[in-house]
Amino acid sequence: MNAPLQGRVALVTGAAKRIGRAVALHLASEGADVAVHYHASAAEARETVAEIETLGRKGIPLQADLCNVAEIKRLFRDLSKRFGRLDILVNNAANFLHASFDEVTEQGWDSALDTNLKAPFFCAQAAAPLLKQTHGIIINFADIGGILPWPGYIPHCASKAGVIMLTKCLAKALAPEVRVNAIAPGTITMSGDPSEWEADFIRRAPLHRAGTPDDVADAVSFLIHSTFITGHILVVDGGRTL
């Protein structure tokens, strides 16, 4: 079996479910050992780890509240103790909170910005010493909401626009040892999503289909292996932002 990531170690945040899980499994299928970060989804994290192990790779679940910088630091200490190295950090963990302009609260604003923007920065900061040793890569998850204005999701859009600029800043700050890129998914549906979402995405996307978690995982793999790309935002949306 082709294993281009044999001997590499990846950490995927929010990897217990949905897109994060698909990314973790894809990296394991390419030969990487994978740390599966989770916050509250312990059972799902254990299931993801079990599936990683069926692929012949080492997987470990690591719990942390990424809105707390002390817990982020603990997460990377635990990772270093367990694996001794880090080659790939995928900042996937995020929330997606709806609120009209008049309904946005301080708590909701802070939740969006802390989870979607503060956490990726401090994860990158904590990961940098390990990644510099391996000439590793960081992949952040932006969103087409960081490109398109959605009035019902203002804190979310602001946080994801921030991720886009954060990615560019980190790419310059950590070069040449560490490459930093981002993926901006859109029109992606998963098992359990309402059927009307897919119909709406098909209508909006020029490719006339919804994307899948595997489409996003493929994009992650592309950025990992594209060694002359840094500071780039790869939009994976079937043309939706056109």
GROMACS .gro file of C-alpha atoms in nm:
model
  242
    1MET     CA    1   0.000   0.000   0.000
    2ASN     CA    2   0.129   0.346  -0.088
    3ALA     CA    3   0.214   0.524   0.238
    4PRO     CA    4   0.362   0.865   0.158
    5LEU     CA    5   0.316   0.981   0.519
    6GLN     CA    6   0.484   0.677   0.675
    7GLY     CA    7   0.665   0.785   0.993
    8ARG     CA    8   0.484   1.119   1.013
    9VAL     CA    9   0.265   1.233   1.303
   10ALA     CA   10  -0.048   1.445   1.258
   11LEU     CA   11  -0.274   1.620   1.505
   12VAL     CA   12  -0.625   1.697   1.384
   13THR     CA   13  -0.837   1.915   1.612
   14GLY     CA   14  -1.206   1.834   1.630
   15ALA     CA   15  -1.132   1.496   1.475
   16ALA     CA   16  -1.397   1.289   1.651
   17LYS     CA   17  -1.671   1.367   1.399
   18ARG     CA   18  -1.762   1.499   1.057
   19ILE     CA   19  -1.491   1.658   0.842
   20GLY     CA   20  -1.223   1.631   1.110
   21ARG     CA   21  -1.280   1.258   1.132
   22ALA     CA   22  -1.257   1.220   0.754
   23VAL     CA   23  -0.929   1.412   0.751
   24ALA     CA   24  -0.783   1.203   1.035
   25LEU     CA   25  -0.874   0.878   0.860
   26HIS     CA   26  -0.738   1.001   0.527
   27LEU     CA   27  -0.404   1.090   0.684
   28ALA     CA   28  -0.391   0.749   0.851
   29SER     CA   29  -0.463   0.583   0.516
   30GLU     CA   30  -0.153   0.761   0.383
   31GLY     CA   31   0.058   0.616   0.664
   32ALA     CA   32   0.052   0.885   0.933
   33ASP     CA   33   0.001   0.822   1.302
   34VAL     CA   34  -0.278   1.053   1.419
   35ALA     CA   35  -0.365   1.229   1.742
   36VAL     CA   36  -0.742   1.275   1.754
   37HIS     CA   37  -0.829   1.588   1.948
   38TYR     CA   38  -1.178   1.622   2.095
   39HIS     CA   39  -1.353   1.843   2.346
   40ALA     CA   40  -1.669   1.665   2.461
   41SER     CA   41  -1.709   1.382   2.206
   42ALA     CA   42  -1.508   1.117   2.389
   43ALA     CA   43  -1.697   0.815   2.255
   44GLU     CA   44  -1.673   0.936   1.896
   45ALA     CA   45  -1.302   1.007   1.942
   46ARG     CA   46  -1.244   0.651   2.060
   47GLU     CA   47  -1.430   0.523   1.753
   48THR     CA   48  -1.212   0.733   1.525
   49VAL     CA   49  -0.898   0.604   1.696
   50ALA     CA   50  -1.021   0.245   1.658
   51GLU     CA   51  -1.069   0.298   1.286
   52ILE     CA   52  -0.722   0.451   1.255
   53GLU     CA   53  -0.583   0.140   1.420
   54THR     CA   54  -0.764  -0.085   1.172
   55LEU     CA   55  -0.561   0.096   0.905
   56GLY     CA   56  -0.245  -0.020   1.079
   57ARG     CA   57  -0.156   0.317   1.222
   58LYS     CA   58  -0.123   0.445   1.578
   59GLY     CA   59  -0.402   0.670   1.698
   60ILE     CA   60  -0.455   0.837   2.033
   61PRO     CA   61  -0.743   1.049   2.166
   62LEU     CA   62  -0.644   1.379   2.328
   63GLN     CA   63  -0.898   1.593   2.512
   64ALA     CA   64  -0.875   1.970   2.548
   65ASP     CA   65  -1.089   2.282   2.558
   66LEU     CA   66  -0.921   2.487   2.285
   67CYS     CA   67  -1.074   2.809   2.416
   68ASN     CA   68  -0.835   2.779   2.710
   69VAL     CA   69  -0.469   2.848   2.630
   70ALA     CA   70  -0.347   2.648   2.932
   71GLU     CA   71  -0.531   2.342   2.798
   72ILE     CA   72  -0.380   2.396   2.452
   73LYS     CA   73  -0.034   2.392   2.609
   74ARG     CA   74  -0.121   2.073   2.798
   75LEU     CA   75  -0.250   1.915   2.476
   76PHE     CA   76   0.084   1.969   2.302
   77ARG     CA   77   0.281   1.849   2.604
   78ASP     CA   78   0.074   1.530   2.601
   79LEU     CA   79   0.126   1.492   2.227
   80SER     CA   80   0.502   1.536   2.261
   81LYS     CA   81   0.518   1.276   2.538
   82ARG     CA   82   0.318   1.023   2.337
   83PHE     CA   83   0.473   1.071   1.993
   84GLY     CA   84   0.790   1.274   2.041
   85ARG     CA   85   0.734   1.468   1.720
   86LEU     CA   86   0.476   1.650   1.510
   87ASP     CA   87   0.473   1.688   1.132
   88ILE     CA   88   0.119   1.804   1.052
   89LEU     CA   89  -0.124   2.022   1.245
   90VAL     CA   90  -0.476   2.049   1.107
   91ASN     CA   91  -0.675   2.322   1.285
   92ASN     CA   92  -1.021   2.190   1.203
   93ALA     CA   93  -1.219   2.242   1.527
   94ALA     CA   94  -1.483   2.512   1.485
   95ASN     CA   95  -1.837   2.617   1.562
   96PHE     CA   96  -2.105   2.761   1.332
   97LEU     CA   97  -2.344   2.977   1.530
   98HIS     CA   98  -2.647   3.145   1.379
   99ALA     CA   99  -2.770   3.480   1.510
  100SER     CA  100  -2.932   3.773   1.336
  101PHE     CA  101  -2.765   4.113   1.376
  102ASP     CA  102  -2.994   4.213   1.663
  103GLU     CA  103  -2.951   3.875   1.837
  104VAL     CA  104  -2.571   3.866   1.852
  105THR     CA  105  -2.458   3.858   2.217
  106GLU     CA  106  -2.120   3.908   2.374
  107GLN     CA  107  -2.117   3.540   2.468
  108GLY     CA  108  -2.195   3.433   2.112
  109TRP     CA  109  -1.935   3.667   1.967
  110ASP     CA  110  -1.668   3.541   2.207
  111SER     CA  111  -1.760   3.178   2.139
  112ALA     CA  112  -1.715   3.222   1.764
  113LEU     CA  113  -1.391   3.416   1.786
  114ASP     CA  114  -1.238   3.202   2.061
  115THR     CA  115  -1.314   2.870   1.893
  116ASN     CA  116  -1.255   2.965   1.531
  117LEU     CA  117  -0.969   3.218   1.552
  118LYS     CA  118  -0.805   3.232   1.894
  119ALA     CA  119  -0.766   2.854   1.919
  120PRO     CA  120  -0.591   2.806   1.580
  121PHE     CA  121  -0.341   3.078   1.665
  122PHE     CA  122  -0.248   2.937   2.004
  123CYS     CA  123  -0.240   2.582   1.866
  124ALA     CA  124   0.003   2.704   1.600
  125GLN     CA  125   0.210   2.882   1.863
  126ALA     CA  126   0.230   2.569   2.077
  127ALA     CA  127   0.300   2.343   1.779
  128ALA     CA  128   0.569   2.559   1.619
  129PRO     CA  129   0.869   2.426   1.817
  130LEU     CA  130   0.780   2.068   1.720
  131LEU     CA  131   0.696   2.153   1.360
  132LYS     CA  132   1.020   2.346   1.306
  133GLN     CA  133   1.213   2.029   1.393
  134THR     CA  134   1.036   1.832   1.119
  135HIS     CA  135   0.983   2.107   0.859
  136GLY     CA  136   0.615   2.045   0.911
  137ILE     CA  137   0.294   2.203   0.792
  138ILE     CA  138  -0.008   2.373   0.944
  139ILE     CA  139  -0.342   2.359   0.767
  140ASN     CA  140  -0.610   2.591   0.902
  141PHE     CA  141  -0.978   2.561   0.827
  142ALA     CA  142  -1.128   2.883   0.702
  143ASP     CA  143  -1.472   2.879   0.537
  144ILE     CA  144  -1.641   3.045   0.243
  145GLY     CA  145  -1.817   3.243   0.517
  146GLY     CA  146  -1.484   3.422   0.551
  147ILE     CA  147  -1.524   3.533   0.189
  148LEU     CA  148  -1.901   3.573   0.147
  149PRO     CA  149  -2.096   3.798   0.388
  150TRP     CA  150  -2.375   3.614   0.570
  151PRO     CA  151  -2.578   3.857   0.785
  152GLY     CA  152  -2.715   3.572   0.995
  153TYR     CA  153  -2.362   3.458   1.087
  154ILE     CA  154  -2.165   3.779   1.143
  155PRO     CA  155  -1.937   3.650   1.425
  156HIS     CA  156  -1.870   3.332   1.226
  157CYS     CA  157  -1.786   3.524   0.908
  158ALA     CA  158  -1.560   3.762   1.099
  159SER     CA  159  -1.379   3.473   1.266
  160LYS     CA  160  -1.322   3.286   0.940
  161ALA     CA  161  -1.206   3.600   0.761
  162GLY     CA  162  -0.962   3.628   1.048
  163VAL     CA  163  -0.840   3.274   0.983
  164ILE     CA  164  -0.759   3.373   0.625
  165MET     CA  165  -0.536   3.658   0.737
  166LEU     CA  166  -0.398   3.453   1.026
  167THR     CA  167  -0.286   3.191   0.775
  168LYS     CA  168  -0.097   3.449   0.570
  169CYS     CA  169   0.066   3.599   0.878
  170LEU     CA  170   0.171   3.260   1.012
  171ALA     CA  171   0.308   3.159   0.672
  172LYS     CA  172   0.548   3.454   0.686
  173ALA     CA  173   0.623   3.424   1.058
  174LEU     CA  174   0.711   3.053   1.046
  175ALA     CA  175   0.888   3.037   0.709
  176PRO     CA  176   1.102   2.874   0.591
  177GLU     CA  177   1.080   2.585   0.838
  178VAL     CA  178   0.700   2.553   0.850
  179ARG     CA  179   0.449   2.594   0.569
  180VAL     CA  180   0.103   2.729   0.658
  181ASN     CA  181  -0.202   2.707   0.432
  182ALA     CA  182  -0.578   2.707   0.473
  183ILE     CA  183  -0.880   2.538   0.322
  184ALA     CA  184  -1.208   2.725   0.281
  185PRO     CA  185  -1.479   2.460   0.240
  186GLY     CA  186  -1.830   2.536   0.123
  187THR     CA  187  -2.135   2.347  -0.005
  188ILE     CA  188  -2.019   2.035   0.183
  189THR     CA  189  -2.278   1.792   0.316
  190MET     CA  190  -2.242   1.493   0.545
  191SER     CA  191  -2.447   1.202   0.663
  192GLY     CA  192  -2.728   1.326   0.884
  193ASP     CA  193  -2.747   1.674   0.733
  194PRO     CA  194  -3.096   1.793   0.629
  195SER     CA  195  -3.175   1.696   0.269
  196GLU     CA  196  -3.272   2.054   0.189
  197TRP     CA  197  -2.911   2.161   0.251
  198GLU     CA  198  -2.786   1.941  -0.029
  199ALA     CA  199  -3.057   2.063  -0.267
  200ASP     CA  200  -2.966   2.424  -0.190
  201PHE     CA  201  -2.594   2.358  -0.235
  202ILE     CA  202  -2.652   2.185  -0.568
  203ARG     CA  203  -2.852   2.484  -0.686
  204ARG     CA  204  -2.583   2.731  -0.582
  205ALA     CA  205  -2.269   2.548  -0.699
  206PRO     CA  206  -2.170   2.566  -1.068
  207LEU     CA  207  -2.059   2.201  -1.051
  208HIS     CA  208  -2.421   2.112  -0.954
  209ARG     CA  209  -2.330   1.877  -0.674
  210ALA     CA  210  -2.261   1.899  -0.305
  211GLY     CA  211  -1.913   1.827  -0.178
  212THR     CA  212  -1.822   1.551   0.065
  213PRO     CA  213  -1.581   1.524   0.358
  214ASP     CA  214  -1.357   1.319   0.128
  215ASP     CA  215  -1.332   1.616  -0.109
  216VAL     CA  216  -1.200   1.822   0.182
  217ALA     CA  217  -0.964   1.546   0.299
  218ASP     CA  218  -0.822   1.525  -0.054
  219ALA     CA  219  -0.753   1.898  -0.042
  220VAL     CA  220  -0.571   1.859   0.290
  221SER     CA  221  -0.356   1.587   0.136
  222PHE     CA  222  -0.282   1.808  -0.166
  223LEU     CA  223  -0.155   2.090   0.055
  224ILE     CA  224   0.056   1.854   0.264
  225HIS     CA  225   0.235   1.722  -0.041
  226SER     CA  226   0.263   2.052  -0.231
  227THR     CA  227   0.593   2.164  -0.083
  228PHE     CA  228   0.620   2.494  -0.275
  229ILE     CA  229   0.286   2.632  -0.153
  230THR     CA  230   0.254   2.844   0.160
  231GLY     CA  231   0.019   3.124   0.265
  232HIS     CA  232  -0.247   2.996   0.025
  233ILE     CA  233  -0.623   2.971   0.082
  234LEU     CA  234  -0.763   2.676  -0.114
  235VAL     CA  235  -1.136   2.719  -0.173
  236VAL     CA  236  -1.319   2.385  -0.194
  237ASP     CA  237  -1.677   2.477  -0.281
  238GLY     CA  238  -1.776   2.350  -0.625
  239GLY     CA  239  -1.751   2.706  -0.752
  240ARG     CA  240  -1.999   2.846  -0.500
  241THR     CA  241  -1.800   3.166  -0.438
  242LEU     CA  242  -1.811   3.250  -0.808
   0.00000   0.00000   0.00000
